[in-house]
GROMACS .gro file of C-alpha atoms in nm:
model
  162
    1UNK     CA    1   7.241  -0.180   2.558
    2UNK     CA    2   7.268  -0.103   2.977
    3UNK     CA    3   7.575   0.085   3.022
    4UNK     CA    4   7.810  -0.097   3.198
    5UNK     CA    5   8.168   0.103   3.441
    6UNK     CA    6   8.351  -0.077   3.650
    7UNK     CA    7   8.412   0.027   4.047
    8UNK     CA    8   8.702  -0.099   4.179
    9UNK     CA    9   8.742  -0.411   3.990
   10UNK     CA   10   8.413  -0.494   3.974
   11UNK     CA   11   8.135  -0.532   3.630
   12UNK     CA   12   7.833  -0.268   3.720
   13UNK     CA   13   7.570  -0.292   3.550
   14UNK     CA   14   7.290   0.067   3.521
   15UNK     CA   15   6.950  -0.030   3.348
   16UNK     CA   16   6.887   0.075   2.999
   17UNK     CA   17   6.807   0.306   2.820
   18UNK     CA   18   6.473   0.410   2.673
   19UNK     CA   19   6.633   0.452   2.330
   20UNK     CA   20   6.788   0.100   2.385
   21UNK     CA   21   6.497  -0.038   2.517
   22UNK     CA   22   6.318   0.065   2.174
   23UNK     CA   23   6.489   0.006   1.938
   24UNK     CA   24   6.552  -0.363   2.134
   25UNK     CA   25   6.158  -0.367   2.088
   26UNK     CA   26   6.148  -0.324   1.739
   27UNK     CA   27   6.463  -0.598   1.662
   28UNK     CA   28   6.248  -0.815   1.886
   29UNK     CA   29   5.876  -0.717   1.660
   30UNK     CA   30   6.066  -0.771   1.332
   31UNK     CA   31   6.172  -1.139   1.457
   32UNK     CA   32   5.853  -1.228   1.565
   33UNK     CA   33   5.701  -1.129   1.220
   34UNK     CA   34   5.936  -1.326   1.051
   35UNK     CA   35   5.858  -1.637   1.334
   36UNK     CA   36   5.647  -1.713   1.050
   37UNK     CA   37   5.713  -1.698   0.593
   38UNK     CA   38   5.409  -1.464   0.453
   39UNK     CA   39   5.194  -1.692   0.352
   40UNK     CA   40   5.171  -1.901   0.648
   41UNK     CA   41   5.065  -1.552   0.820
   42UNK     CA   42   4.834  -1.424   0.602
   43UNK     CA   43   4.597  -1.806   0.667
   44UNK     CA   44   4.664  -1.812   1.018
   45UNK     CA   45   4.575  -1.380   1.011
   46UNK     CA   46   4.225  -1.489   0.758
   47UNK     CA   47   4.089  -1.795   0.960
   48UNK     CA   48   4.105  -1.569   1.302
   49UNK     CA   49   3.908  -1.339   1.088
   50UNK     CA   50   3.665  -1.636   1.023
   51UNK     CA   51   3.653  -1.756   1.399
   52UNK     CA   52   3.616  -1.417   1.484
   53UNK     CA   53   3.316  -1.350   1.247
   54UNK     CA   54   3.132  -1.708   1.397
   55UNK     CA   55   3.159  -1.650   1.751
   56UNK     CA   56   3.048  -1.307   1.780
   57UNK     CA   57   2.719  -1.462   1.588
   58UNK     CA   58   2.711  -1.697   1.810
   59UNK     CA   59   2.783  -1.448   1.999
   60UNK     CA   60   3.024  -1.656   2.135
   61UNK     CA   61   3.387  -1.486   2.302
   62UNK     CA   62   3.678  -1.570   2.101
   63UNK     CA   63   3.959  -1.496   2.331
   64UNK     CA   64   3.979  -1.711   2.505
   65UNK     CA   65   3.719  -1.998   2.374
   66UNK     CA   66   3.572  -2.187   2.545
   67UNK     CA   67   3.610  -2.545   2.455
   68UNK     CA   68   3.263  -2.609   2.407
   69UNK     CA   69   3.230  -2.287   2.126
   70UNK     CA   70   3.536  -2.383   1.920
   71UNK     CA   71   3.373  -2.768   1.917
   72UNK     CA   72   3.157  -2.650   1.818
   73UNK     CA   73   3.312  -2.401   1.561
   74UNK     CA   74   3.494  -2.726   1.451
   75UNK     CA   75   3.189  -2.984   1.409
   76UNK     CA   76   3.047  -2.746   1.219
   77UNK     CA   77   3.232  -2.628   0.973
   78UNK     CA   78   3.330  -2.984   0.987
   79UNK     CA   79   2.960  -3.008   0.903
   80UNK     CA   80   2.962  -2.786   0.652
   81UNK     CA   81   3.173  -2.985   0.385
   82UNK     CA   82   3.523  -2.828   0.496
   83UNK     CA   83   3.797  -3.003   0.450
   84UNK     CA   84   4.040  -3.138   0.690
   85UNK     CA   85   4.354  -2.952   0.645
   86UNK     CA   86   4.162  -2.611   0.645
   87UNK     CA   87   3.982  -2.700   0.955
   88UNK     CA   88   4.348  -2.756   1.127
   89UNK     CA   89   4.465  -2.454   0.940
   90UNK     CA   90   4.223  -2.292   1.149
   91UNK     CA   91   4.268  -2.473   1.489
   92UNK     CA   92   4.577  -2.431   1.493
   93UNK     CA   93   4.553  -2.055   1.434
   94UNK     CA   94   4.327  -2.004   1.627
   95UNK     CA   95   4.544  -2.171   1.892
   96UNK     CA   96   4.841  -1.884   1.804
   97UNK     CA   97   4.600  -1.590   1.836
   98UNK     CA   98   4.569  -1.774   2.216
   99UNK     CA   99   4.903  -1.801   2.271
  100UNK     CA  100   4.994  -1.470   2.154
  101UNK     CA  101   4.756  -1.299   2.399
  102UNK     CA  102   4.947  -1.516   2.643
  103UNK     CA  103   4.622  -1.738   2.682
  104UNK     CA  104   4.524  -2.131   2.765
  105UNK     CA  105   4.367  -2.208   2.401
  106UNK     CA  106   4.159  -2.508   2.487
  107UNK     CA  107   4.262  -2.742   2.179
  108UNK     CA  108   4.407  -2.981   2.407
  109UNK     CA  109   4.078  -2.973   2.627
  110UNK     CA  110   3.908  -3.356   2.602
  111UNK     CA  111   3.563  -3.194   2.435
  112UNK     CA  112   3.798  -2.983   2.201
  113UNK     CA  113   4.066  -3.329   2.122
  114UNK     CA  114   3.757  -3.591   2.062
  115UNK     CA  115   3.549  -3.305   1.828
  116UNK     CA  116   3.847  -3.346   1.597
  117UNK     CA  117   3.967  -3.703   1.630
  118UNK     CA  118   3.622  -3.760   1.510
  119UNK     CA  119   3.555  -3.504   1.198
  120UNK     CA  120   3.937  -3.632   1.086
  121UNK     CA  121   3.772  -3.981   1.098
  122UNK     CA  122   3.502  -3.902   0.988
  123UNK     CA  123   3.560  -3.618   0.762
  124UNK     CA  124   3.904  -3.717   0.707
  125UNK     CA  125   4.013  -3.910   0.387
  126UNK     CA  126   4.176  -4.261   0.367
  127UNK     CA  127   4.444  -4.332   0.255
  128UNK     CA  128   4.416  -4.532  -0.123
  129UNK     CA  129   4.646  -4.828  -0.084
  130UNK     CA  130   4.821  -4.781  -0.411
  131UNK     CA  131   4.873  -5.147  -0.620
  132UNK     CA  132   5.238  -5.263  -0.576
  133UNK     CA  133   5.475  -5.252  -0.837
  134UNK     CA  134   5.547  -5.669  -0.964
  135UNK     CA  135   5.970  -5.709  -1.087
  136UNK     CA  136   5.857  -5.757  -1.502
  137UNK     CA  137   5.735  -5.370  -1.390
  138UNK     CA  138   6.054  -5.279  -1.205
  139UNK     CA  139   6.244  -5.368  -1.507
  140UNK     CA  140   6.074  -5.257  -1.706
  141UNK     CA  141   6.133  -4.878  -1.519
  142UNK     CA  142   6.484  -4.987  -1.519
  143UNK     CA  143   6.537  -5.028  -1.820
  144UNK     CA  144   6.398  -4.645  -1.920
  145UNK     CA  145   6.717  -4.489  -1.734
  146UNK     CA  146   6.994  -4.374  -1.805
  147UNK     CA  147   7.379  -4.500  -1.816
  148UNK     CA  148   7.516  -4.256  -1.597
  149UNK     CA  149   7.529  -4.124  -1.285
  150UNK     CA  150   7.215  -4.006  -1.213
  151UNK     CA  151   7.045  -4.347  -1.400
  152UNK     CA  152   7.272  -4.543  -1.139
  153UNK     CA  153   7.106  -4.403  -0.835
  154UNK     CA  154   6.766  -4.389  -0.982
  155UNK     CA  155   6.810  -4.786  -1.045
  156UNK     CA  156   6.946  -4.854  -0.653
  157UNK     CA  157   6.677  -4.592  -0.492
  158UNK     CA  158   6.368  -4.800  -0.720
  159UNK     CA  159   6.571  -5.127  -0.663
  160UNK     CA  160   6.613  -5.101  -0.270
  161UNK     CA  161   6.245  -4.938  -0.208
  162UNK     CA  162   6.116  -5.248  -0.385
   0.00000   0.00000   0.00000
């Protein structure tokens, strides 16, 4: 990037040329764009636009967002039936927008953290406990496996898992 020259055995570096910096900036922009998959960028953009529209409709500033505003947004969306996974995506998009803008995200503010915990506890779905496999059922599963390397592997995994 910068031009260098040797002066009596010592290396000195001159300032980079404007064209070098522009080329580097373009390379950086491409790598930044590739930091997230296209589908993630699209999902974050959509979630961010929804949040901005919500905030502006209420006269709130979306960036930097106040912890009270973010907590209210999450609570309102949860009460409207938005799934926890969708809210998590929105929270990630809002956090990312703040990071890119050089702003501190209020995601870690106590009010937001506690609101998020409450939403996950109330709206989130509890894991369904599966009925355990009995020995007779395990034997029946193993009996259906082929007698080749894949069957041997699967028998080992089923037995180990049991």
